[in-house]
Amino acid sequence: QVQLVESGGGLVQPGGSLRLSCGVSGSFYRIITMGWYRQAPGKRRELVAQITTGGSSNYADSVKGRFTISRDNAKNVVYLQMNSLKPEDTAVYHCDAAVAVVPFTSNEYWGQGTQVTVSA
């Protein structure tokens, strides 16, 4: 069974930084894409950033230039470095991964989420 576990959330002042981590464990063939989504109270879940095995990434317009996604394929970990944080970045951040449990398949898995609060 594939499991995703996030860490690194917390309370930070506006302008501050946080680094989120998400590790993938279990039995699988390979991880295809990894990403981060967020959901603020009363809002829909939105894609924050996504990265492929080869390192190609894309970002939500609202975080471009402030957030950086990266991954360590050897450790099956994805990171989200968040700089210049704003109050509107406050949300529960979820890790997401498209995983091939066996070759030529793909299933989506989610982490439980980690709270990020940006407040003075």
CSV table of N, CA, C and O in Angstrom, one decimal:
chain,number,residue,atom,x,y,z
A,1,GLN,N,0.8,-1.2,0.0
A,1,GLN,CA,0.0,0.0,0.0
A,1,GLN,C,0.9,1.2,0.0
A,1,GLN,O,1.9,1.3,0.7
A,2,VAL,N,0.5,2.2,-0.8
A,2,VAL,CA,1.3,3.4,-0.9
A,2,VAL,C,0.8,4.4,0.1
A,2,VAL,O,-0.4,4.7,0.2
A,3,GLN,N,1.8,5.1,0.8
A,3,GLN,CA,1.4,6.1,1.7
A,3,GLN,C,2.2,7.3,1.5
A,3,GLN,O,3.4,7.3,1.1
A,4,LEU,N,1.6,8.5,1.7
A,4,LEU,CA,2.3,9.8,1.6
A,4,LEU,C,2.2,10.5,3.0
A,4,LEU,O,1.1,10.6,3.5
A,5,VAL,N,3.3,11.0,3.5
A,5,VAL,CA,3.3,11.6,4.8
A,5,VAL,C,4.0,13.0,4.6
A,5,VAL,O,5.2,13.0,4.2
A,6,GLU,N,3.3,14.1,4.9
A,6,GLU,CA,3.8,15.4,4.8
A,6,GLU,C,4.4,15.9,6.2
A,6,GLU,O,4.0,15.4,7.3
A,7,SER,N,5.3,16.8,6.1
A,7,SER,CA,5.8,17.5,7.3
A,7,SER,C,6.3,18.9,6.9
A,7,SER,O,6.4,19.2,5.8
A,8,GLY,N,6.4,19.7,8.0
A,8,GLY,CA,7.0,21.0,7.7
A,8,GLY,C,6.1,22.2,7.8
A,8,GLY,O,6.5,23.4,7.7
A,9,GLY,N,4.8,22.0,8.0
A,9,GLY,CA,3.9,23.1,8.2
A,9,GLY,C,4.0,23.8,9.5
A,9,GLY,O,4.8,23.4,10.4
A,10,GLY,N,3.3,24.9,9.7
A,10,GLY,CA,3.4,25.6,10.9
A,10,GLY,C,2.9,27.0,10.8
A,10,GLY,O,2.3,27.4,9.8
A,11,LEU,N,3.2,27.8,11.8
A,11,LEU,CA,2.8,29.2,11.8
A,11,LEU,C,4.0,30.1,11.5
A,11,LEU,O,5.1,29.9,12.1
A,12,VAL,N,3.9,31.0,10.6
A,12,VAL,CA,5.0,31.9,10.2
A,12,VAL,C,4.4,33.3,9.9
A,12,VAL,O,3.2,33.5,9.5
A,13,GLN,N,5.3,34.3,10.1
A,13,GLN,CA,4.9,35.7,9.9
A,13,GLN,C,4.9,36.0,8.4
A,13,GLN,O,5.7,35.4,7.7
A,14,PRO,N,4.1,37.0,8.0
A,14,PRO,CA,4.2,37.4,6.6
A,14,PRO,C,5.6,37.7,6.2
A,14,PRO,O,6.3,38.4,7.0
A,15,GLY,N,6.0,37.3,5.0
A,15,GLY,CA,7.4,37.5,4.5
A,15,GLY,C,8.3,36.4,4.9
A,15,GLY,O,9.5,36.3,4.4
A,16,GLY,N,7.9,35.5,5.8
A,16,GLY,CA,8.7,34.4,6.2
A,16,GLY,C,8.7,33.2,5.2
A,16,GLY,O,8.2,33.3,4.1
A,17,SER,N,9.4,32.2,5.6
A,17,SER,CA,9.6,31.0,4.8
A,17,SER,C,9.3,29.7,5.5
A,17,SER,O,9.4,29.7,6.8
A,18,LEU,N,8.9,28.7,4.8
A,18,LEU,CA,8.7,27.4,5.3
A,18,LEU,C,9.1,26.4,4.2
A,18,LEU,O,9.0,26.7,3.0
A,19,ARG,N,9.5,25.2,4.6
A,19,ARG,CA,9.8,24.1,3.7
A,19,ARG,C,8.9,22.9,4.0
A,19,ARG,O,9.1,22.4,5.1
A,20,LEU,N,8.1,22.5,3.1
A,20,LEU,CA,7.3,21.3,3.3
A,20,LEU,C,8.0,20.1,2.6
A,20,LEU,O,8.7,20.2,1.6
A,21,SER,N,7.8,18.9,3.3
A,21,SER,CA,8.4,17.7,2.7
A,21,SER,C,7.3,16.7,2.7
A,21,SER,O,6.4,16.7,3.5
A,22,CYS,N,7.4,15.8,1.7
A,22,CYS,CA,6.4,14.7,1.6
A,22,CYS,C,7.2,13.4,1.1
A,22,CYS,O,7.8,13.4,0.0
A,23,GLY,N,7.1,12.4,1.9
A,23,GLY,CA,7.8,11.1,1.6
A,23,GLY,C,6.7,10.1,1.2
A,23,GLY,O,5.6,10.0,1.7
A,24,VAL,N,7.1,9.4,0.1
A,24,VAL,CA,6.2,8.3,-0.4
A,24,VAL,C,6.8,6.9,0.0
A,24,VAL,O,8.0,6.7,-0.2
A,25,SER,N,6.0,6.1,0.6
A,25,SER,CA,6.5,4.8,1.1
A,25,SER,C,5.5,3.7,0.6
A,25,SER,O,4.4,4.0,0.2
A,26,GLY,N,6.0,2.5,0.7
A,26,GLY,CA,5.2,1.4,0.3
A,26,GLY,C,5.8,0.6,-0.9
A,26,GLY,O,6.9,0.8,-1.2
A,27,SER,N,5.0,-0.3,-1.5
A,27,SER,CA,5.4,-1.1,-2.6
A,27,SER,C,4.9,-0.6,-3.9
A,27,SER,O,3.6,-0.5,-4.0
A,28,PHE,N,5.7,-0.2,-4.8
A,28,PHE,CA,5.3,0.4,-6.1
A,28,PHE,C,6.4,0.2,-7.1
A,28,PHE,O,7.6,0.0,-6.7
A,29,TYR,N,6.1,0.4,-8.3
A,29,TYR,CA,7.0,0.3,-9.4
A,29,TYR,C,7.8,1.6,-9.6
A,29,TYR,O,9.0,1.6,-9.6
A,30,ARG,N,7.0,2.8,-9.7
A,30,ARG,CA,7.7,4.1,-9.8
A,30,ARG,C,6.7,5.2,-9.6
A,30,ARG,O,5.5,5.0,-9.7
A,31,ILE,N,7.2,6.3,-9.2
A,31,ILE,CA,6.4,7.5,-9.0
A,31,ILE,C,6.5,8.3,-10.3
A,31,ILE,O,7.6,8.6,-10.8
A,32,ILE,N,5.4,8.8,-10.8
A,32,ILE,CA,5.3,9.5,-12.1
A,32,ILE,C,5.4,11.0,-11.8
A,32,ILE,O,6.4,11.6,-12.1
A,33,THR,N,4.4,11.6,-11.3
A,33,THR,CA,4.4,13.0,-10.9
A,33,THR,C,4.2,13.2,-9.4
A,33,THR,O,3.6,12.3,-8.8
A,34,MET,N,4.7,14.3,-8.9
A,34,MET,CA,4.5,14.6,-7.5
A,34,MET,C,4.1,16.1,-7.5
A,34,MET,O,4.5,16.9,-8.3
A,35,GLY,N,3.3,16.4,-6.5
A,35,GLY,CA,2.8,17.8,-6.4
A,35,GLY,C,2.3,18.2,-5.1
A,35,GLY,O,2.2,17.4,-4.2
A,36,TRP,N,1.9,19.5,-5.0
A,36,TRP,CA,1.3,20.0,-3.8
A,36,TRP,C,0.0,20.8,-4.2
A,36,TRP,O,0.0,21.5,-5.2
A,37,TYR,N,-1.0,20.5,-3.4
A,37,TYR,CA,-2.2,21.2,-3.6
A,37,TYR,C,-2.5,21.9,-2.2
A,37,TYR,O,-1.9,21.6,-1.2
A,38,ARG,N,-3.4,22.9,-2.2
A,38,ARG,CA,-3.8,23.5,-1.0
A,38,ARG,C,-5.3,23.8,-1.0
A,38,ARG,O,-5.9,24.0,-2.0
A,39,GLN,N,-5.8,23.9,0.2
A,39,GLN,CA,-7.2,24.2,0.4
A,39,GLN,C,-7.4,25.1,1.6
A,39,GLN,O,-7.1,24.7,2.7
A,40,ALA,N,-7.9,26.3,1.3
A,40,ALA,CA,-8.2,27.2,2.4
A,40,ALA,C,-9.6,27.1,2.8
A,40,ALA,O,-10.5,26.6,2.0
A,41,PRO,N,-10.0,27.5,4.0
A,41,PRO,CA,-11.4,27.4,4.5
A,41,PRO,C,-12.4,28.0,3.5
A,41,PRO,O,-12.2,29.2,3.1
A,42,GLY,N,-13.4,27.3,3.1
A,42,GLY,CA,-14.4,27.9,2.2
A,42,GLY,C,-14.0,27.9,0.8
A,42,GLY,O,-14.8,28.5,0.0
A,43,LYS,N,-12.8,27.4,0.4
A,43,LYS,CA,-12.4,27.5,-0.9
A,43,LYS,C,-12.1,26.1,-1.5
A,43,LYS,O,-12.0,25.2,-0.8
A,44,ARG,N,-12.1,26.0,-2.8
A,44,ARG,CA,-11.8,24.8,-3.5
A,44,ARG,C,-10.3,24.4,-3.4
A,44,ARG,O,-9.5,25.3,-3.3
A,45,ARG,N,-10.0,23.1,-3.5
A,45,ARG,CA,-8.6,22.7,-3.5
A,45,ARG,C,-8.0,23.2,-4.8
A,45,ARG,O,-8.6,23.1,-5.9
A,46,GLU,N,-6.8,23.7,-4.7
A,46,GLU,CA,-6.1,24.2,-5.9
A,46,GLU,C,-4.7,23.7,-6.0
A,46,GLU,O,-4.0,23.4,-5.0
A,47,LEU,N,-4.2,23.5,-7.3
A,47,LEU,CA,-2.9,23.1,-7.5
A,47,LEU,C,-1.9,24.2,-7.2
A,47,LEU,O,-2.1,25.3,-7.6
A,48,VAL,N,-0.9,23.9,-6.4
A,48,VAL,CA,0.1,24.9,-6.1
A,48,VAL,C,1.3,24.7,-7.0
A,48,VAL,O,1.8,25.6,-7.6
A,49,ALA,N,1.8,23.4,-7.1
A,49,ALA,CA,3.0,23.1,-7.9
A,49,ALA,C,3.0,21.6,-8.2
A,49,ALA,O,2.5,20.8,-7.4
A,50,GLN,N,3.6,21.3,-9.3
A,50,GLN,CA,3.7,19.9,-9.7
A,50,GLN,C,5.1,19.7,-10.4
A,50,GLN,O,5.6,20.6,-11.1
A,51,ILE,N,5.6,18.5,-10.2
A,51,ILE,CA,6.9,18.2,-10.8
A,51,ILE,C,7.0,16.8,-11.4
A,51,ILE,O,6.4,15.8,-10.7
A,52,THR,N,7.6,16.6,-12.5
A,52,THR,CA,7.7,15.3,-13.1
A,52,THR,C,9.0,14.6,-12.7
A,52,THR,O,9.8,15.2,-12.0
A,53,THR,N,9.1,13.3,-13.1
A,53,THR,CA,10.3,12.6,-12.8
A,53,THR,C,11.5,13.2,-13.3
A,53,THR,O,12.6,13.2,-12.7
A,54,GLY,N,11.4,13.8,-14.5
A,54,GLY,CA,12.5,14.5,-15.1
A,54,GLY,C,12.9,15.8,-14.6
A,54,GLY,O,13.9,16.4,-15.0
A,55,GLY,N,12.0,16.4,-13.7
A,55,GLY,CA,12.3,17.7,-13.1
A,55,GLY,C,11.5,18.8,-13.7
A,55,GLY,O,11.7,20.0,-13.3
A,56,SER,N,10.7,18.6,-14.7
A,56,SER,CA,9.8,19.7,-15.2
A,56,SER,C,8.8,20.0,-14.2
A,56,SER,O,8.1,19.2,-13.6
A,57,SER,N,8.6,21.3,-14.1
A,57,SER,CA,7.6,21.8,-13.0
A,57,SER,C,6.7,22.9,-13.5
A,57,SER,O,7.0,23.5,-14.5
A,58,ASN,N,5.6,23.0,-12.9
A,58,ASN,CA,4.7,24.1,-13.2
A,58,ASN,C,4.1,24.6,-11.9
A,58,ASN,O,4.0,23.8,-10.9
A,59,TYR,N,3.7,25.8,-11.9
A,59,TYR,CA,3.2,26.5,-10.7
A,59,TYR,C,1.9,27.3,-10.9
A,59,TYR,O,1.6,27.7,-12.0
A,60,ALA,N,1.2,27.4,-9.8
A,60,ALA,CA,0.0,28.3,-9.9
A,60,ALA,C,0.6,29.8,-10.0
A,60,ALA,O,1.6,30.1,-9.5
A,61,ASP,N,-0.1,30.6,-10.7
A,61,ASP,CA,0.3,32.0,-10.9
A,61,ASP,C,0.5,32.7,-9.6
A,61,ASP,O,1.4,33.5,-9.5
A,62,SER,N,-0.3,32.4,-8.6
A,62,SER,CA,-0.2,33.1,-7.3
A,62,SER,C,1.1,32.8,-6.6
A,62,SER,O,1.4,33.6,-5.6
A,63,VAL,N,1.8,31.7,-6.9
A,63,VAL,CA,3.0,31.4,-6.2
A,63,VAL,C,4.3,31.5,-7.0
A,63,VAL,O,5.4,31.3,-6.5
A,64,LYS,N,4.2,31.8,-8.3
A,64,LYS,CA,5.3,31.8,-9.1
A,64,LYS,C,6.3,32.9,-8.6
A,64,LYS,O,5.9,34.0,-8.3
A,65,GLY,N,7.6,32.5,-8.6
A,65,GLY,CA,8.6,33.4,-8.1
A,65,GLY,C,8.8,33.4,-6.6
A,65,GLY,O,9.8,33.9,-6.0
A,66,ARG,N,7.9,32.7,-5.9
A,66,ARG,CA,8.0,32.7,-4.4
A,66,ARG,C,8.2,31.2,-3.9
A,66,ARG,O,8.9,31.0,-2.9
A,67,PHE,N,7.5,30.3,-4.6
A,67,PHE,CA,7.6,28.9,-4.2
A,67,PHE,C,8.5,28.1,-5.2
A,67,PHE,O,8.5,28.4,-6.4
A,68,THR,N,9.2,27.1,-4.7
A,68,THR,CA,10.0,26.2,-5.5
A,68,THR,C,9.7,24.8,-5.1
A,68,THR,O,9.8,24.4,-4.0
A,69,ILE,N,9.3,24.0,-6.1
A,69,ILE,CA,9.1,22.5,-5.9
A,69,ILE,C,10.3,21.8,-6.4
A,69,ILE,O,11.0,22.1,-7.4
A,70,SER,N,10.7,20.7,-5.6
A,70,SER,CA,11.8,19.9,-6.0
A,70,SER,C,11.6,18.5,-5.5
A,70,SER,O,10.7,18.3,-4.7
A,71,ARG,N,12.3,17.5,-6.1
A,71,ARG,CA,12.1,16.1,-5.6
A,71,ARG,C,13.4,15.4,-5.6
A,71,ARG,O,14.3,15.7,-6.4
A,72,ASP,N,13.5,14.4,-4.7
A,72,ASP,CA,14.7,13.5,-4.7
A,72,ASP,C,14.1,12.2,-5.1
A,72,ASP,O,13.5,11.5,-4.3
A,73,ASN,N,14.4,11.8,-6.3
A,73,ASN,CA,13.9,10.5,-6.8
A,73,ASN,C,14.5,9.3,-6.1
A,73,ASN,O,13.8,8.3,-5.9
A,74,ALA,N,15.7,9.4,-5.6
A,74,ALA,CA,16.3,8.3,-4.9
A,74,ALA,C,15.6,8.0,-3.5
A,74,ALA,O,15.5,6.9,-3.0
A,75,LYS,N,15.1,9.1,-2.9
A,75,LYS,CA,14.5,9.0,-1.6
A,75,LYS,C,13.0,9.1,-1.7
A,75,LYS,O,12.3,8.9,-0.6
A,76,ASN,N,12.4,9.2,-2.9
A,76,ASN,CA,11.0,9.3,-3.0
A,76,ASN,C,10.4,10.4,-2.2
A,76,ASN,O,9.4,10.2,-1.5
A,77,VAL,N,11.0,11.6,-2.3
A,77,VAL,CA,10.5,12.7,-1.5
A,77,VAL,C,10.4,13.9,-2.4
A,77,VAL,O,11.1,14.2,-3.3
A,78,VAL,N,9.3,14.7,-2.1
A,78,VAL,CA,9.1,16.0,-2.8
A,78,VAL,C,9.1,17.1,-1.8
A,78,VAL,O,8.6,16.9,-0.7
A,79,TYR,N,9.6,18.2,-2.2
A,79,TYR,CA,9.7,19.4,-1.3
A,79,TYR,C,9.0,20.6,-1.9
A,79,TYR,O,8.9,20.7,-3.1
A,80,LEU,N,8.6,21.5,-1.0
A,80,LEU,CA,8.0,22.7,-1.4
A,80,LEU,C,8.7,23.8,-0.6
A,80,LEU,O,8.3,23.9,0.6
A,81,GLN,N,9.6,24.6,-1.2
A,81,GLN,CA,10.2,25.7,-0.5
A,81,GLN,C,9.3,26.9,-0.7
A,81,GLN,O,9.1,27.3,-1.9
A,82,MET,N,8.8,27.5,0.4
A,82,MET,CA,7.9,28.6,0.3
A,82,MET,C,8.5,29.9,0.9
A,82,MET,O,8.8,29.9,2.1
A,83,ASN,N,8.7,30.9,0.1
A,83,ASN,CA,9.4,32.1,0.5
A,83,ASN,C,8.4,33.3,0.4
A,83,ASN,O,7.4,33.1,-0.4
A,84,SER,N,8.7,34.4,1.0
A,84,SER,CA,7.8,35.6,0.9
A,84,SER,C,6.4,35.2,1.1
A,84,SER,O,5.5,35.6,0.4
A,85,LEU,N,6.1,34.5,2.2
A,85,LEU,CA,4.7,34.0,2.4
A,85,LEU,C,3.8,35.1,2.7
A,85,LEU,O,4.2,36.1,3.4
A,86,LYS,N,2.6,35.0,2.3
A,86,LYS,CA,1.5,36.0,2.5
A,86,LYS,C,0.3,35.4,3.3
A,86,LYS,O,0.2,34.1,3.2
A,87,PRO,N,-0.5,36.2,3.9
A,87,PRO,CA,-1.6,35.6,4.6
A,87,PRO,C,-2.5,34.8,3.7
A,87,PRO,O,-3.1,33.8,4.2
A,88,GLU,N,-2.6,35.1,2.5
A,88,GLU,CA,-3.5,34.4,1.6
A,88,GLU,C,-2.9,33.0,1.2
A,88,GLU,O,-3.6,32.2,0.5
A,89,ASP,N,-1.7,32.7,1.6
A,89,ASP,CA,-1.1,31.4,1.5
A,89,ASP,C,-1.6,30.4,2.6
A,89,ASP,O,-1.3,29.2,2.5
A,90,THR,N,-2.3,31.0,3.6
A,90,THR,CA,-2.8,30.1,4.6
A,90,THR,C,-3.8,29.1,4.1
A,90,THR,O,-4.7,29.4,3.4
A,91,ALA,N,-3.5,27.8,4.4
A,91,ALA,CA,-4.3,26.7,3.9
A,91,ALA,C,-3.7,25.4,4.5
A,91,ALA,O,-2.7,25.4,5.1
A,92,VAL,N,-4.5,24.3,4.2
A,92,VAL,CA,-4.0,23.0,4.4
A,92,VAL,C,-3.3,22.6,3.1
A,92,VAL,O,-3.9,22.6,2.1
A,93,TYR,N,-2.1,22.2,3.2
A,93,TYR,CA,-1.3,21.8,2.0
A,93,TYR,C,-1.2,20.2,2.0
A,93,TYR,O,-0.8,19.6,2.9
A,94,HIS,N,-1.6,19.7,0.8
A,94,HIS,CA,-1.7,18.3,0.6
A,94,HIS,C,-0.6,17.9,-0.4
A,94,HIS,O,-0.6,18.5,-1.5
A,95,CYS,N,0.1,16.8,-0.2
A,95,CYS,CA,1.0,16.2,-1.1
A,95,CYS,C,0.2,15.2,-2.0
A,95,CYS,O,-0.7,14.6,-1.5
A,96,ASP,N,0.5,15.2,-3.3
A,96,ASP,CA,-0.1,14.3,-4.2
A,96,ASP,C,0.9,13.6,-5.1
A,96,ASP,O,1.9,14.2,-5.4
A,97,ALA,N,0.7,12.4,-5.4
A,97,ALA,CA,1.6,11.6,-6.3
A,97,ALA,C,0.8,10.7,-7.2
A,97,ALA,O,-0.1,10.0,-6.7
A,98,ALA,N,1.2,10.7,-8.4
A,98,ALA,CA,0.7,9.7,-9.4
A,98,ALA,C,1.7,8.5,-9.4
A,98,ALA,O,2.9,8.8,-9.7
A,99,VAL,N,1.3,7.4,-9.0
A,99,VAL,CA,2.2,6.2,-8.8
A,99,VAL,C,1.8,5.0,-9.6
A,99,VAL,O,0.6,4.7,-9.7
A,100,ALA,N,2.8,4.4,-10.2
A,100,ALA,CA,2.5,3.2,-10.9
A,100,ALA,C,2.9,2.1,-9.9
A,100,ALA,O,4.1,1.8,-9.6
A,101,VAL,N,1.9,1.4,-9.4
A,101,VAL,CA,2.1,0.3,-8.5
A,101,VAL,C,2.8,-0.9,-9.3
A,101,VAL,O,3.7,-1.6,-8.8
A,102,VAL,N,2.3,-1.1,-10.5
A,102,VAL,CA,2.9,-2.0,-11.4
A,102,VAL,C,3.1,-1.3,-12.7
A,102,VAL,O,2.4,-0.3,-13.0
A,103,PRO,N,3.9,-1.8,-13.6
A,103,PRO,CA,4.2,-1.1,-14.9
A,103,PRO,C,2.9,-0.8,-15.7
A,103,PRO,O,2.0,-1.6,-15.6
A,104,PHE,N,2.9,0.3,-16.4
A,104,PHE,CA,1.8,0.7,-17.3
A,104,PHE,C,0.5,1.0,-16.5
A,104,PHE,O,-0.6,0.8,-17.1
A,105,THR,N,0.5,1.4,-15.3
A,105,THR,CA,-0.6,1.8,-14.5
A,105,THR,C,-0.3,3.1,-13.9
A,105,THR,O,0.8,3.6,-13.8
A,106,SER,N,-1.4,3.8,-13.4
A,106,SER,CA,-1.2,5.0,-12.6
A,106,SER,C,-2.4,5.2,-11.7
A,106,SER,O,-3.5,5.2,-12.2
A,107,ASN,N,-2.1,5.4,-10.5
A,107,ASN,CA,-3.1,5.7,-9.5
A,107,ASN,C,-2.7,7.0,-8.7
A,107,ASN,O,-1.5,7.2,-8.5
A,108,GLU,N,-3.6,7.7,-8.2
A,108,GLU,CA,-3.3,9.0,-7.5
A,108,GLU,C,-3.5,8.7,-6.0
A,108,GLU,O,-4.4,8.1,-5.5
A,109,TYR,N,-2.5,9.2,-5.3
A,109,TYR,CA,-2.5,9.1,-3.8
A,109,TYR,C,-2.3,10.5,-3.2
A,109,TYR,O,-1.6,11.3,-3.8
A,110,TRP,N,-2.9,10.6,-2.0
A,110,TRP,CA,-2.8,11.9,-1.3
A,110,TRP,C,-2.3,11.7,0.2
A,110,TRP,O,-2.5,10.7,0.8
A,111,GLY,N,-1.6,12.7,0.6
A,111,GLY,CA,-1.2,12.8,2.0
A,111,GLY,C,-2.3,13.3,2.9
A,111,GLY,O,-3.4,13.8,2.3
A,112,GLN,N,-2.2,13.3,4.2
A,112,GLN,CA,-3.2,13.7,5.1
A,112,GLN,C,-3.3,15.3,5.2
A,112,GLN,O,-4.3,15.8,5.7
A,113,GLY,N,-2.3,15.9,4.8
A,113,GLY,CA,-2.3,17.4,4.8
A,113,GLY,C,-1.5,18.0,6.0
A,113,GLY,O,-1.4,17.4,7.0
A,114,THR,N,-1.0,19.2,5.8
A,114,THR,CA,-0.3,19.9,6.8
A,114,THR,C,-0.7,21.3,6.8
A,114,THR,O,-0.8,21.9,5.7
A,115,GLN,N,-1.0,21.9,8.0
A,115,GLN,CA,-1.5,23.2,8.0
A,115,GLN,C,-0.4,24.3,7.9
A,115,GLN,O,0.7,24.2,8.6
A,116,VAL,N,-0.6,25.2,7.1
A,116,VAL,CA,0.3,26.4,7.0
A,116,VAL,C,-0.5,27.6,7.3
A,116,VAL,O,-1.5,27.9,6.7
A,117,THR,N,0.0,28.4,8.3
A,117,THR,CA,-0.7,29.6,8.7
A,117,THR,C,0.2,30.8,8.6
A,117,THR,O,1.3,30.7,9.2
A,118,VAL,N,-0.1,31.8,7.9
A,118,VAL,CA,0.7,33.0,7.7
A,118,VAL,C,0.0,34.1,8.4
A,118,VAL,O,-1.1,34.6,7.9
A,119,SER,N,0.5,34.6,9.5
A,119,SER,CA,-0.2,35.6,10.3
A,119,SER,C,0.9,36.3,11.2
A,119,SER,O,1.8,35.7,11.7
A,120,ALA,N,0.6,37.6,11.4
A,120,ALA,CA,1.4,38.4,12.3
A,120,ALA,C,1.0,38.2,13.7
A,120,ALA,O,1.7,38.6,14.6
